[in-house]
């Protein structure tokens, strides 16, 4: 573990009080909102600010209540999925992880196992899961989707999908996936982005279908490193596109399109501006894991570009932690949209 990097912290994560990503800070309420100088846009998107503040403050409580209800009442279709097994993982992926754990492993050696989509933008692809796992995982997500269980939005932009923490898939599936398998890879791909000390995450599945969410507009993630896995189903079009890194605005942005390959995952920096073009037919499920390094984000919130103002949060929160020297109650930064 590199100096300054923290190991996994249980129950000590916080969020940043800004809640939103950029542009306008409202001191009275201690939050940020997206604002383009158009009062109608501000009024349309947020309505009365007091109402928006109340809504955001309720998100954690509502998620906790949904999770409790689901754990007590939901009947899983594939219970075996709720604990990670090596058999879920593609052989090529396991070989890449094995290499990363070997003596003398370096980036050039890893790139013999991983496809480099763009060296400039540092986007990489490799198979992550087996076909059998992806099929069963989609069936589980659809079983939950069709149930009468309460459901929250995956994030502020996607309307259809599943929060894996609420479904009970976080602790025994995603956490060991991040700690044991993903971090050895990200440590070599993104050491400068905290890839060697990712100590929390937010994981969710998103669904794209006709008459539902067709695409996703340009954005960057509340993460140091993102994994986006195309789980499958039949669909056409809907490529991802990537622009510049958020801290390096270009007067003439350079875009590249990346095709979804079922069973394969794309690794990219969370600050890489990206989006999804509209699907033309069918349906697609993706698994998204936002991986976070408290050693990095404690210095600067990646969503509001300010020193984090920490507030208590549930679970991993937004991946912030307090320094033990501060002698204050542990909290998690909630600067971003959730």
mmCIF file of C-alpha atoms in Angstrom:
data_model
loop_
_atom_site.group_PDB
_atom_site.id
_atom_site.type_symbol
_atom_site.label_atom_id
_atom_site.label_comp_id
_atom_site.label_asym_id
_atom_site.label_seq_id
_atom_site.Cartn_x
_atom_site.Cartn_y
_atom_site.Cartn_z
ATOM 1 C CA UNK A 1 0.000 0.000 0.000
ATOM 2 C CA UNK A 2 1.384 3.400 -0.968
ATOM 3 C CA UNK A 3 2.109 6.046 1.692
ATOM 4 C CA UNK A 4 -0.961 8.139 2.396
ATOM 5 C CA UNK A 5 -3.362 5.442 1.189
ATOM 6 C CA UNK A 6 -5.861 4.082 3.630
ATOM 7 C CA UNK A 7 -7.020 0.532 3.925
ATOM 8 C CA UNK A 8 -10.728 -0.351 3.946
ATOM 9 C CA UNK A 9 -12.612 1.678 6.541
ATOM 10 C CA UNK A 10 -15.830 0.253 7.919
ATOM 11 C CA UNK A 11 -18.476 2.691 9.068
ATOM 12 C CA UNK A 12 -16.212 5.731 8.798
ATOM 13 C CA UNK A 13 -17.183 7.205 5.438
ATOM 14 C CA UNK A 14 -18.773 10.591 4.887
ATOM 15 C CA UNK A 15 -20.301 12.799 2.217
ATOM 16 C CA UNK A 16 -19.687 16.384 1.096
ATOM 17 C CA UNK A 17 -22.314 18.917 2.048
ATOM 18 C CA UNK A 18 -22.463 20.505 -1.411
ATOM 19 C CA UNK A 19 -24.661 17.729 -2.915
ATOM 20 C CA UNK A 20 -24.345 19.039 -6.477
ATOM 21 C CA UNK A 21 -21.610 19.276 -9.019
ATOM 22 C CA UNK A 22 -20.740 22.810 -9.938
ATOM 23 C CA UNK A 23 -21.353 26.444 -10.785
ATOM 24 C CA UNK A 24 -23.510 27.951 -8.059
ATOM 25 C CA UNK A 25 -23.031 27.703 -4.304
ATOM 26 C CA UNK A 26 -25.958 28.608 -2.051
ATOM 27 C CA UNK A 27 -24.352 29.592 1.290
ATOM 28 C CA UNK A 28 -27.606 29.669 3.241
ATOM 29 C CA UNK A 29 -28.155 25.953 2.561
ATOM 30 C CA UNK A 30 -24.548 24.845 2.127
ATOM 31 C CA UNK A 31 -25.076 23.195 -1.243
ATOM 32 C CA UNK A 32 -24.153 23.462 -4.884
ATOM 33 C CA UNK A 33 -26.504 23.377 -7.853
ATOM 34 C CA UNK A 34 -26.004 23.228 -11.605
ATOM 35 C CA UNK A 35 -26.636 26.723 -12.906
ATOM 36 C CA UNK A 36 -26.112 28.161 -16.393
ATOM 37 C CA UNK A 37 -27.196 31.757 -15.730
ATOM 38 C CA UNK A 38 -30.800 31.010 -16.597
ATOM 39 C CA UNK A 39 -33.217 31.665 -13.733
ATOM 40 C CA UNK A 40 -35.893 29.631 -15.480
ATOM 41 C CA UNK A 41 -33.508 26.654 -15.585
ATOM 42 C CA UNK A 42 -32.813 27.041 -11.869
ATOM 43 C CA UNK A 43 -36.516 27.263 -11.052
ATOM 44 C CA UNK A 44 -37.427 24.405 -13.402
ATOM 45 C CA UNK A 45 -34.766 21.980 -12.168
ATOM 46 C CA UNK A 46 -34.929 22.702 -8.440
ATOM 47 C CA UNK A 47 -38.139 24.559 -7.677
ATOM 48 C CA UNK A 48 -38.146 26.150 -4.237
ATOM 49 C CA UNK A 49 -34.661 25.622 -2.819
ATOM 50 C CA UNK A 50 -36.063 24.665 0.579
ATOM 51 C CA UNK A 51 -37.977 21.795 -1.024
ATOM 52 C CA UNK A 52 -34.857 20.590 -2.838
ATOM 53 C CA UNK A 53 -32.834 20.682 0.389
ATOM 54 C CA UNK A 54 -35.463 18.614 2.195
ATOM 55 C CA UNK A 55 -35.535 16.104 -0.657
ATOM 56 C CA UNK A 56 -31.788 15.567 -0.609
ATOM 57 C CA UNK A 57 -31.622 15.230 3.149
ATOM 58 C CA UNK A 58 -34.203 12.456 2.954
ATOM 59 C CA UNK A 59 -32.271 10.354 0.414
ATOM 60 C CA UNK A 60 -30.215 8.440 2.986
ATOM 61 C CA UNK A 61 -33.162 7.639 5.237
ATOM 62 C CA UNK A 62 -35.316 6.549 2.302
ATOM 63 C CA UNK A 63 -32.569 4.274 0.964
ATOM 64 C CA UNK A 64 -32.094 2.677 4.390
ATOM 65 C CA UNK A 65 -35.830 2.018 4.677
ATOM 66 C CA UNK A 66 -35.964 0.459 1.204
ATOM 67 C CA UNK A 67 -33.001 -1.780 1.998
ATOM 68 C CA UNK A 68 -34.639 -2.997 5.213
ATOM 69 C CA UNK A 69 -37.898 -3.773 3.422
ATOM 70 C CA UNK A 70 -36.111 -5.599 0.611
ATOM 71 C CA UNK A 71 -33.999 -7.696 3.010
ATOM 72 C CA UNK A 72 -37.119 -8.814 4.858
ATOM 73 C CA UNK A 73 -39.506 -9.424 1.962
ATOM 74 C CA UNK A 74 -37.707 -9.916 -1.358
ATOM 75 C CA UNK A 75 -37.420 -13.464 -2.717
ATOM 76 C CA UNK A 76 -34.292 -13.859 -4.809
ATOM 77 C CA UNK A 77 -34.342 -15.773 -8.079
ATOM 78 C CA UNK A 78 -30.635 -16.679 -7.903
ATOM 79 C CA UNK A 79 -29.470 -16.644 -4.245
ATOM 80 C CA UNK A 80 -26.024 -17.949 -5.247
ATOM 81 C CA UNK A 81 -25.222 -14.574 -6.831
ATOM 82 C CA UNK A 82 -25.119 -12.850 -3.466
ATOM 83 C CA UNK A 83 -21.581 -14.034 -2.634
ATOM 84 C CA UNK A 84 -18.700 -13.638 -5.081
ATOM 85 C CA UNK A 85 -17.179 -16.813 -6.513
ATOM 86 C CA UNK A 86 -14.226 -17.226 -8.883
ATOM 87 C CA UNK A 87 -16.545 -19.112 -11.219
ATOM 88 C CA UNK A 88 -18.401 -15.839 -11.891
ATOM 89 C CA UNK A 89 -15.272 -14.298 -13.411
ATOM 90 C CA UNK A 90 -13.911 -14.645 -16.943
ATOM 91 C CA UNK A 91 -10.664 -16.647 -17.226
ATOM 92 C CA UNK A 92 -8.964 -13.724 -19.027
ATOM 93 C CA UNK A 93 -9.896 -11.433 -16.144
ATOM 94 C CA UNK A 94 -8.507 -13.878 -13.580
ATOM 95 C CA UNK A 95 -5.272 -14.093 -15.558
ATOM 96 C CA UNK A 96 -4.963 -10.308 -15.554
ATOM 97 C CA UNK A 97 -5.471 -10.182 -11.782
ATOM 98 C CA UNK A 98 -2.942 -12.974 -11.297
ATOM 99 C CA UNK A 99 -0.387 -11.049 -13.336
ATOM 100 C CA UNK A 100 -0.986 -7.868 -11.313
ATOM 101 C CA UNK A 101 -0.223 -9.779 -8.123
ATOM 102 C CA UNK A 102 3.021 -11.205 -9.509
ATOM 103 C CA UNK A 103 6.481 -9.909 -8.661
ATOM 104 C CA UNK A 104 7.617 -7.145 -10.972
ATOM 105 C CA UNK A 105 4.176 -6.538 -12.517
ATOM 106 C CA UNK A 106 3.976 -3.240 -14.367
ATOM 107 C CA UNK A 107 1.669 -1.362 -16.726
ATOM 108 C CA UNK A 108 3.297 -2.593 -19.920
ATOM 109 C CA UNK A 109 2.963 -6.172 -18.787
ATOM 110 C CA UNK A 110 -0.679 -5.642 -17.823
ATOM 111 C CA UNK A 111 -1.439 -4.227 -21.267
ATOM 112 C CA UNK A 112 -0.711 -7.680 -22.685
ATOM 113 C CA UNK A 113 -3.841 -8.803 -20.818
ATOM 114 C CA UNK A 114 -5.965 -5.667 -21.244
ATOM 115 C CA UNK A 115 -7.138 -3.990 -24.458
ATOM 116 C CA UNK A 116 -6.174 -0.317 -24.653
ATOM 117 C CA UNK A 117 -9.066 1.554 -26.277
ATOM 118 C CA UNK A 118 -7.387 4.954 -25.999
ATOM 119 C CA UNK A 119 -3.922 5.470 -24.547
ATOM 120 C CA UNK A 120 -4.518 9.235 -24.518
ATOM 121 C CA UNK A 121 -7.788 9.006 -22.597
ATOM 122 C CA UNK A 122 -6.634 5.942 -20.635
ATOM 123 C CA UNK A 123 -9.661 3.788 -21.436
ATOM 124 C CA UNK A 124 -9.187 0.027 -21.227
ATOM 125 C CA UNK A 125 -11.379 -3.026 -21.843
ATOM 126 C CA UNK A 126 -11.319 -6.687 -20.878
ATOM 127 C CA UNK A 127 -13.821 -9.478 -20.184
ATOM 128 C CA UNK A 128 -14.908 -9.432 -16.538
ATOM 129 C CA UNK A 129 -17.699 -11.967 -16.042
ATOM 130 C CA UNK A 130 -18.742 -15.249 -17.621
ATOM 131 C CA UNK A 131 -21.784 -15.449 -19.856
ATOM 132 C CA UNK A 132 -23.540 -17.673 -17.304
ATOM 133 C CA UNK A 133 -23.082 -15.103 -14.557
ATOM 134 C CA UNK A 134 -24.277 -12.200 -16.698
ATOM 135 C CA UNK A 135 -27.398 -14.069 -17.763
ATOM 136 C CA UNK A 136 -28.260 -15.020 -14.183
ATOM 137 C CA UNK A 137 -27.470 -11.499 -12.968
ATOM 138 C CA UNK A 138 -29.826 -9.932 -15.501
ATOM 139 C CA UNK A 139 -32.523 -12.419 -14.514
ATOM 140 C CA UNK A 140 -32.057 -11.401 -10.880
ATOM 141 C CA UNK A 141 -32.286 -7.700 -11.752
ATOM 142 C CA UNK A 142 -35.422 -8.264 -13.820
ATOM 143 C CA UNK A 143 -36.959 -10.382 -11.060
ATOM 144 C CA UNK A 144 -36.425 -7.506 -8.638
ATOM 145 C CA UNK A 145 -37.635 -4.946 -11.182
ATOM 146 C CA UNK A 146 -40.888 -6.873 -11.642
ATOM 147 C CA UNK A 147 -41.432 -7.312 -7.907
ATOM 148 C CA UNK A 148 -43.454 -4.998 -5.694
ATOM 149 C CA UNK A 149 -40.389 -4.031 -3.693
ATOM 150 C CA UNK A 150 -39.620 -0.290 -3.245
ATOM 151 C CA UNK A 151 -37.028 0.979 -5.699
ATOM 152 C CA UNK A 152 -34.716 3.989 -5.776
ATOM 153 C CA UNK A 153 -33.105 5.629 -8.786
ATOM 154 C CA UNK A 154 -29.556 4.404 -9.485
ATOM 155 C CA UNK A 155 -28.284 7.999 -9.649
ATOM 156 C CA UNK A 156 -29.395 11.488 -10.588
ATOM 157 C CA UNK A 157 -29.355 10.812 -14.345
ATOM 158 C CA UNK A 158 -30.638 7.238 -14.800
ATOM 159 C CA UNK A 159 -34.305 6.549 -14.117
ATOM 160 C CA UNK A 160 -34.251 2.770 -14.612
ATOM 161 C CA UNK A 161 -31.998 0.367 -12.780
ATOM 162 C CA UNK A 162 -31.098 -1.025 -9.370
ATOM 163 C CA UNK A 163 -28.975 0.185 -6.446
ATOM 164 C CA UNK A 164 -26.992 -2.930 -5.569
ATOM 165 C CA UNK A 165 -26.547 -1.893 -1.946
ATOM 166 C CA UNK A 166 -30.317 -1.828 -1.461
ATOM 167 C CA UNK A 167 -30.661 -5.249 -3.085
ATOM 168 C CA UNK A 168 -28.074 -6.725 -0.712
ATOM 169 C CA UNK A 169 -25.443 -7.342 -3.399
ATOM 170 C CA UNK A 170 -22.849 -4.916 -2.072
ATOM 171 C CA UNK A 171 -21.067 -6.458 0.893
ATOM 172 C CA UNK A 172 -20.518 -10.031 -0.314
ATOM 173 C CA UNK A 173 -20.346 -9.420 -4.076
ATOM 174 C CA UNK A 174 -19.103 -5.951 -5.030
ATOM 175 C CA UNK A 175 -16.850 -5.210 -2.044
ATOM 176 C CA UNK A 176 -14.696 -8.353 -2.470
ATOM 177 C CA UNK A 177 -14.712 -7.784 -6.240
ATOM 178 C CA UNK A 178 -13.235 -4.320 -5.687
ATOM 179 C CA UNK A 179 -10.799 -5.284 -2.933
ATOM 180 C CA UNK A 180 -9.462 -8.576 -4.277
ATOM 181 C CA UNK A 181 -9.800 -8.323 -8.056
ATOM 182 C CA UNK A 182 -10.306 -4.775 -9.315
ATOM 183 C CA UNK A 183 -7.792 -2.867 -7.181
ATOM 184 C CA UNK A 184 -4.749 -4.896 -8.356
ATOM 185 C CA UNK A 185 -5.665 -3.834 -11.902
ATOM 186 C CA UNK A 186 -6.480 -0.195 -11.130
ATOM 187 C CA UNK A 187 -3.268 0.112 -9.104
ATOM 188 C CA UNK A 188 -1.307 -0.311 -12.335
ATOM 189 C CA UNK A 189 -3.715 1.510 -14.651
ATOM 190 C CA UNK A 190 -4.393 4.579 -12.490
ATOM 191 C CA UNK A 191 -1.846 4.965 -9.666
ATOM 192 C CA UNK A 192 -2.077 8.757 -9.977
ATOM 193 C CA UNK A 193 -5.859 8.665 -9.472
ATOM 194 C CA UNK A 194 -5.814 6.636 -6.274
ATOM 195 C CA UNK A 195 -6.158 3.355 -8.158
ATOM 196 C CA UNK A 196 -3.896 1.683 -5.610
ATOM 197 C CA UNK A 197 -5.991 2.725 -2.593
ATOM 198 C CA UNK A 198 -9.653 2.518 -3.585
ATOM 199 C CA UNK A 199 -11.420 2.036 -0.267
ATOM 200 C CA UNK A 200 -15.113 2.492 -1.119
ATOM 201 C CA UNK A 201 -17.553 2.433 -4.005
ATOM 202 C CA UNK A 202 -21.080 2.977 -5.243
ATOM 203 C CA UNK A 203 -22.425 0.177 -7.451
ATOM 204 C CA UNK A 204 -25.622 0.083 -9.477
ATOM 205 C CA UNK A 205 -27.121 -1.480 -12.580
ATOM 206 C CA UNK A 206 -28.701 0.689 -15.268
ATOM 207 C CA UNK A 207 -31.200 -0.282 -17.932
ATOM 208 C CA UNK A 208 -31.661 1.245 -21.399
ATOM 209 C CA UNK A 209 -34.756 0.373 -23.414
ATOM 210 C CA UNK A 210 -37.222 1.890 -25.858
ATOM 211 C CA UNK A 211 -39.808 4.075 -24.099
ATOM 212 C CA UNK A 212 -37.527 4.228 -21.050
ATOM 213 C CA UNK A 213 -33.998 5.650 -20.811
ATOM 214 C CA UNK A 214 -32.545 5.659 -24.315
ATOM 215 C CA UNK A 215 -29.293 7.524 -23.724
ATOM 216 C CA UNK A 216 -27.246 9.430 -21.192
ATOM 217 C CA UNK A 217 -26.010 12.981 -21.630
ATOM 218 C CA UNK A 218 -22.425 14.126 -21.097
ATOM 219 C CA UNK A 219 -21.222 13.945 -17.510
ATOM 220 C CA UNK A 220 -18.375 12.811 -15.306
ATOM 221 C CA UNK A 221 -18.653 10.389 -12.418
ATOM 222 C CA UNK A 222 -18.378 10.889 -8.685
ATOM 223 C CA UNK A 223 -15.484 8.445 -8.663
ATOM 224 C CA UNK A 224 -11.739 8.225 -9.060
ATOM 225 C CA UNK A 225 -12.050 5.137 -11.287
ATOM 226 C CA UNK A 226 -15.141 3.694 -12.995
ATOM 227 C CA UNK A 227 -15.860 0.178 -14.204
ATOM 228 C CA UNK A 228 -18.715 -0.131 -16.731
ATOM 229 C CA UNK A 229 -19.647 -3.713 -17.642
ATOM 230 C CA UNK A 230 -22.042 -4.500 -20.489
ATOM 231 C CA UNK A 231 -24.060 -7.386 -19.058
ATOM 232 C CA UNK A 232 -25.863 -8.113 -22.296
ATOM 233 C CA UNK A 233 -29.327 -8.596 -23.838
ATOM 234 C CA UNK A 234 -30.105 -7.787 -27.456
ATOM 235 C CA UNK A 235 -29.779 -4.166 -28.570
ATOM 236 C CA UNK A 236 -28.529 -2.018 -31.422
ATOM 237 C CA UNK A 237 -26.588 1.268 -31.355
ATOM 238 C CA UNK A 238 -26.123 3.001 -28.010
ATOM 239 C CA UNK A 239 -22.340 3.367 -28.129
ATOM 240 C CA UNK A 240 -20.511 5.162 -25.366
ATOM 241 C CA UNK A 241 -18.644 8.344 -26.225
ATOM 242 C CA UNK A 242 -15.731 9.910 -24.367
ATOM 243 C CA UNK A 243 -14.518 13.488 -24.477
ATOM 244 C CA UNK A 244 -11.828 15.278 -22.467
ATOM 245 C CA UNK A 245 -10.901 14.933 -18.822
ATOM 246 C CA UNK A 246 -12.939 17.372 -16.729
ATOM 247 C CA UNK A 247 -9.870 19.299 -15.533
ATOM 248 C CA UNK A 248 -8.517 19.754 -19.058
ATOM 249 C CA UNK A 249 -11.206 21.592 -21.055
ATOM 250 C CA UNK A 250 -10.399 21.748 -24.739
ATOM 251 C CA UNK A 251 -11.792 24.491 -27.011
ATOM 252 C CA UNK A 252 -12.379 21.735 -29.570
ATOM 253 C CA UNK A 253 -13.209 18.571 -27.585
ATOM 254 C CA UNK A 254 -11.896 15.300 -28.974
ATOM 255 C CA UNK A 255 -14.535 12.586 -28.953
ATOM 256 C CA UNK A 256 -14.173 8.874 -29.441
ATOM 257 C CA UNK A 257 -16.963 6.289 -29.642
ATOM 258 C CA UNK A 258 -16.665 2.929 -27.921
ATOM 259 C CA UNK A 259 -18.899 -0.008 -28.722
ATOM 260 C CA UNK A 260 -20.437 -2.067 -25.942
ATOM 261 C CA UNK A 261 -19.109 -5.629 -25.923
ATOM 262 C CA UNK A 262 -21.247 -7.991 -23.826
ATOM 263 C CA UNK A 263 -19.433 -9.527 -20.817
ATOM 264 C CA UNK A 264 -16.649 -6.926 -21.153
ATOM 265 C CA UNK A 265 -15.898 -4.084 -18.787
ATOM 266 C CA UNK A 266 -14.531 -0.647 -19.591
ATOM 267 C CA UNK A 267 -12.176 0.998 -17.103
ATOM 268 C CA UNK A 268 -11.862 4.778 -17.219
ATOM 269 C CA UNK A 269 -11.064 7.684 -14.919
ATOM 270 C CA UNK A 270 -14.149 9.018 -13.181
ATOM 271 C CA UNK A 271 -13.342 12.549 -14.338
ATOM 272 C CA UNK A 272 -13.400 11.539 -18.003
ATOM 273 C CA UNK A 273 -16.381 13.301 -19.595
ATOM 274 C CA UNK A 274 -18.579 10.700 -21.289
ATOM 275 C CA UNK A 275 -22.123 9.734 -22.212
ATOM 276 C CA UNK A 276 -24.208 7.110 -23.999
ATOM 277 C CA UNK A 277 -25.777 7.519 -27.436
ATOM 278 C CA UNK A 278 -29.411 6.395 -27.908
ATOM 279 C CA UNK A 279 -30.120 2.716 -28.425
ATOM 280 C CA UNK A 280 -32.137 2.043 -31.583
ATOM 281 C CA UNK A 281 -33.782 -1.206 -30.516
ATOM 282 C CA UNK A 282 -33.834 -3.800 -27.804
ATOM 283 C CA UNK A 283 -32.655 -3.519 -24.226
ATOM 284 C CA UNK A 284 -29.290 -3.234 -22.495
ATOM 285 C CA UNK A 285 -28.215 -3.709 -18.879
ATOM 286 C CA UNK A 286 -24.926 -2.327 -17.563
ATOM 287 C CA UNK A 287 -23.221 -2.777 -14.217
ATOM 288 C CA UNK A 288 -21.496 0.410 -13.034
ATOM 289 C CA UNK A 289 -19.016 0.528 -10.163
ATOM 290 C CA UNK A 290 -17.850 3.975 -9.060
ATOM 291 C CA UNK A 291 -14.629 3.303 -7.123
ATOM 292 C CA UNK A 292 -13.387 5.947 -4.718
ATOM 293 C CA UNK A 293 -10.167 6.753 -2.882
ATOM 294 C CA UNK A 294 -10.588 8.739 0.315
ATOM 295 C CA UNK A 295 -6.860 9.601 0.185
ATOM 296 C CA UNK A 296 -7.553 11.516 -3.042
ATOM 297 C CA UNK A 297 -10.992 12.999 -2.480
ATOM 298 C CA UNK A 298 -10.347 14.098 1.093
ATOM 299 C CA UNK A 299 -8.118 16.773 -0.413
ATOM 300 C CA UNK A 300 -10.639 18.065 -2.968
ATOM 301 C CA UNK A 301 -14.213 17.089 -3.702
ATOM 302 C CA UNK A 302 -14.247 15.907 -7.347
ATOM 303 C CA UNK A 303 -17.762 17.229 -7.881
ATOM 304 C CA UNK A 304 -17.583 20.790 -6.544
ATOM 305 C CA UNK A 305 -13.802 21.291 -6.692
ATOM 306 C CA UNK A 306 -13.687 22.573 -3.112
ATOM 307 C CA UNK A 307 -12.224 21.308 0.117
ATOM 308 C CA UNK A 308 -14.935 18.883 1.324
ATOM 309 C CA UNK A 309 -17.411 20.031 3.958
ATOM 310 C CA UNK A 310 -18.176 16.704 5.595
ATOM 311 C CA UNK A 311 -21.501 15.499 6.921
ATOM 312 C CA UNK A 312 -22.596 12.091 8.259
ATOM 313 C CA UNK A 313 -23.716 9.543 5.681
ATOM 314 C CA UNK A 314 -24.939 5.968 5.398
ATOM 315 C CA UNK A 315 -22.576 3.132 4.472
ATOM 316 C CA UNK A 316 -19.784 4.244 2.156
ATOM 317 C CA UNK A 317 -21.430 7.638 1.674
ATOM 318 C CA UNK A 318 -19.507 9.439 -1.047
ATOM 319 C CA UNK A 319 -16.196 7.952 0.041
ATOM 320 C CA UNK A 320 -14.732 10.723 2.195
ATOM 321 C CA UNK A 321 -13.117 10.142 5.599
ATOM 322 C CA UNK A 322 -11.785 12.310 8.381
ATOM 323 C CA UNK A 323 -8.160 12.276 9.417
ATOM 324 C CA UNK A 324 -7.772 10.601 12.837
ATOM 325 C CA UNK A 325 -5.901 13.731 13.946
ATOM 326 C CA UNK A 326 -9.039 15.828 13.580
ATOM 327 C CA UNK A 327 -10.685 14.090 16.556
ATOM 328 C CA UNK A 328 -14.129 14.734 15.147
ATOM 329 C CA UNK A 329 -17.025 12.360 14.524
ATOM 330 C CA UNK A 330 -16.403 10.407 11.347
ATOM 331 C CA UNK A 331 -18.422 11.578 8.349
ATOM 332 C CA UNK A 332 -18.720 11.077 4.557
ATOM 333 C CA UNK A 333 -18.601 13.794 1.863
ATOM 334 C CA UNK A 334 -21.899 14.287 0.054
ATOM 335 C CA UNK A 335 -20.902 16.976 -2.380
ATOM 336 C CA UNK A 336 -22.375 15.167 -5.341
ATOM 337 C CA UNK A 337 -25.693 14.156 -6.708
ATOM 338 C CA UNK A 338 -26.812 10.834 -5.306
#
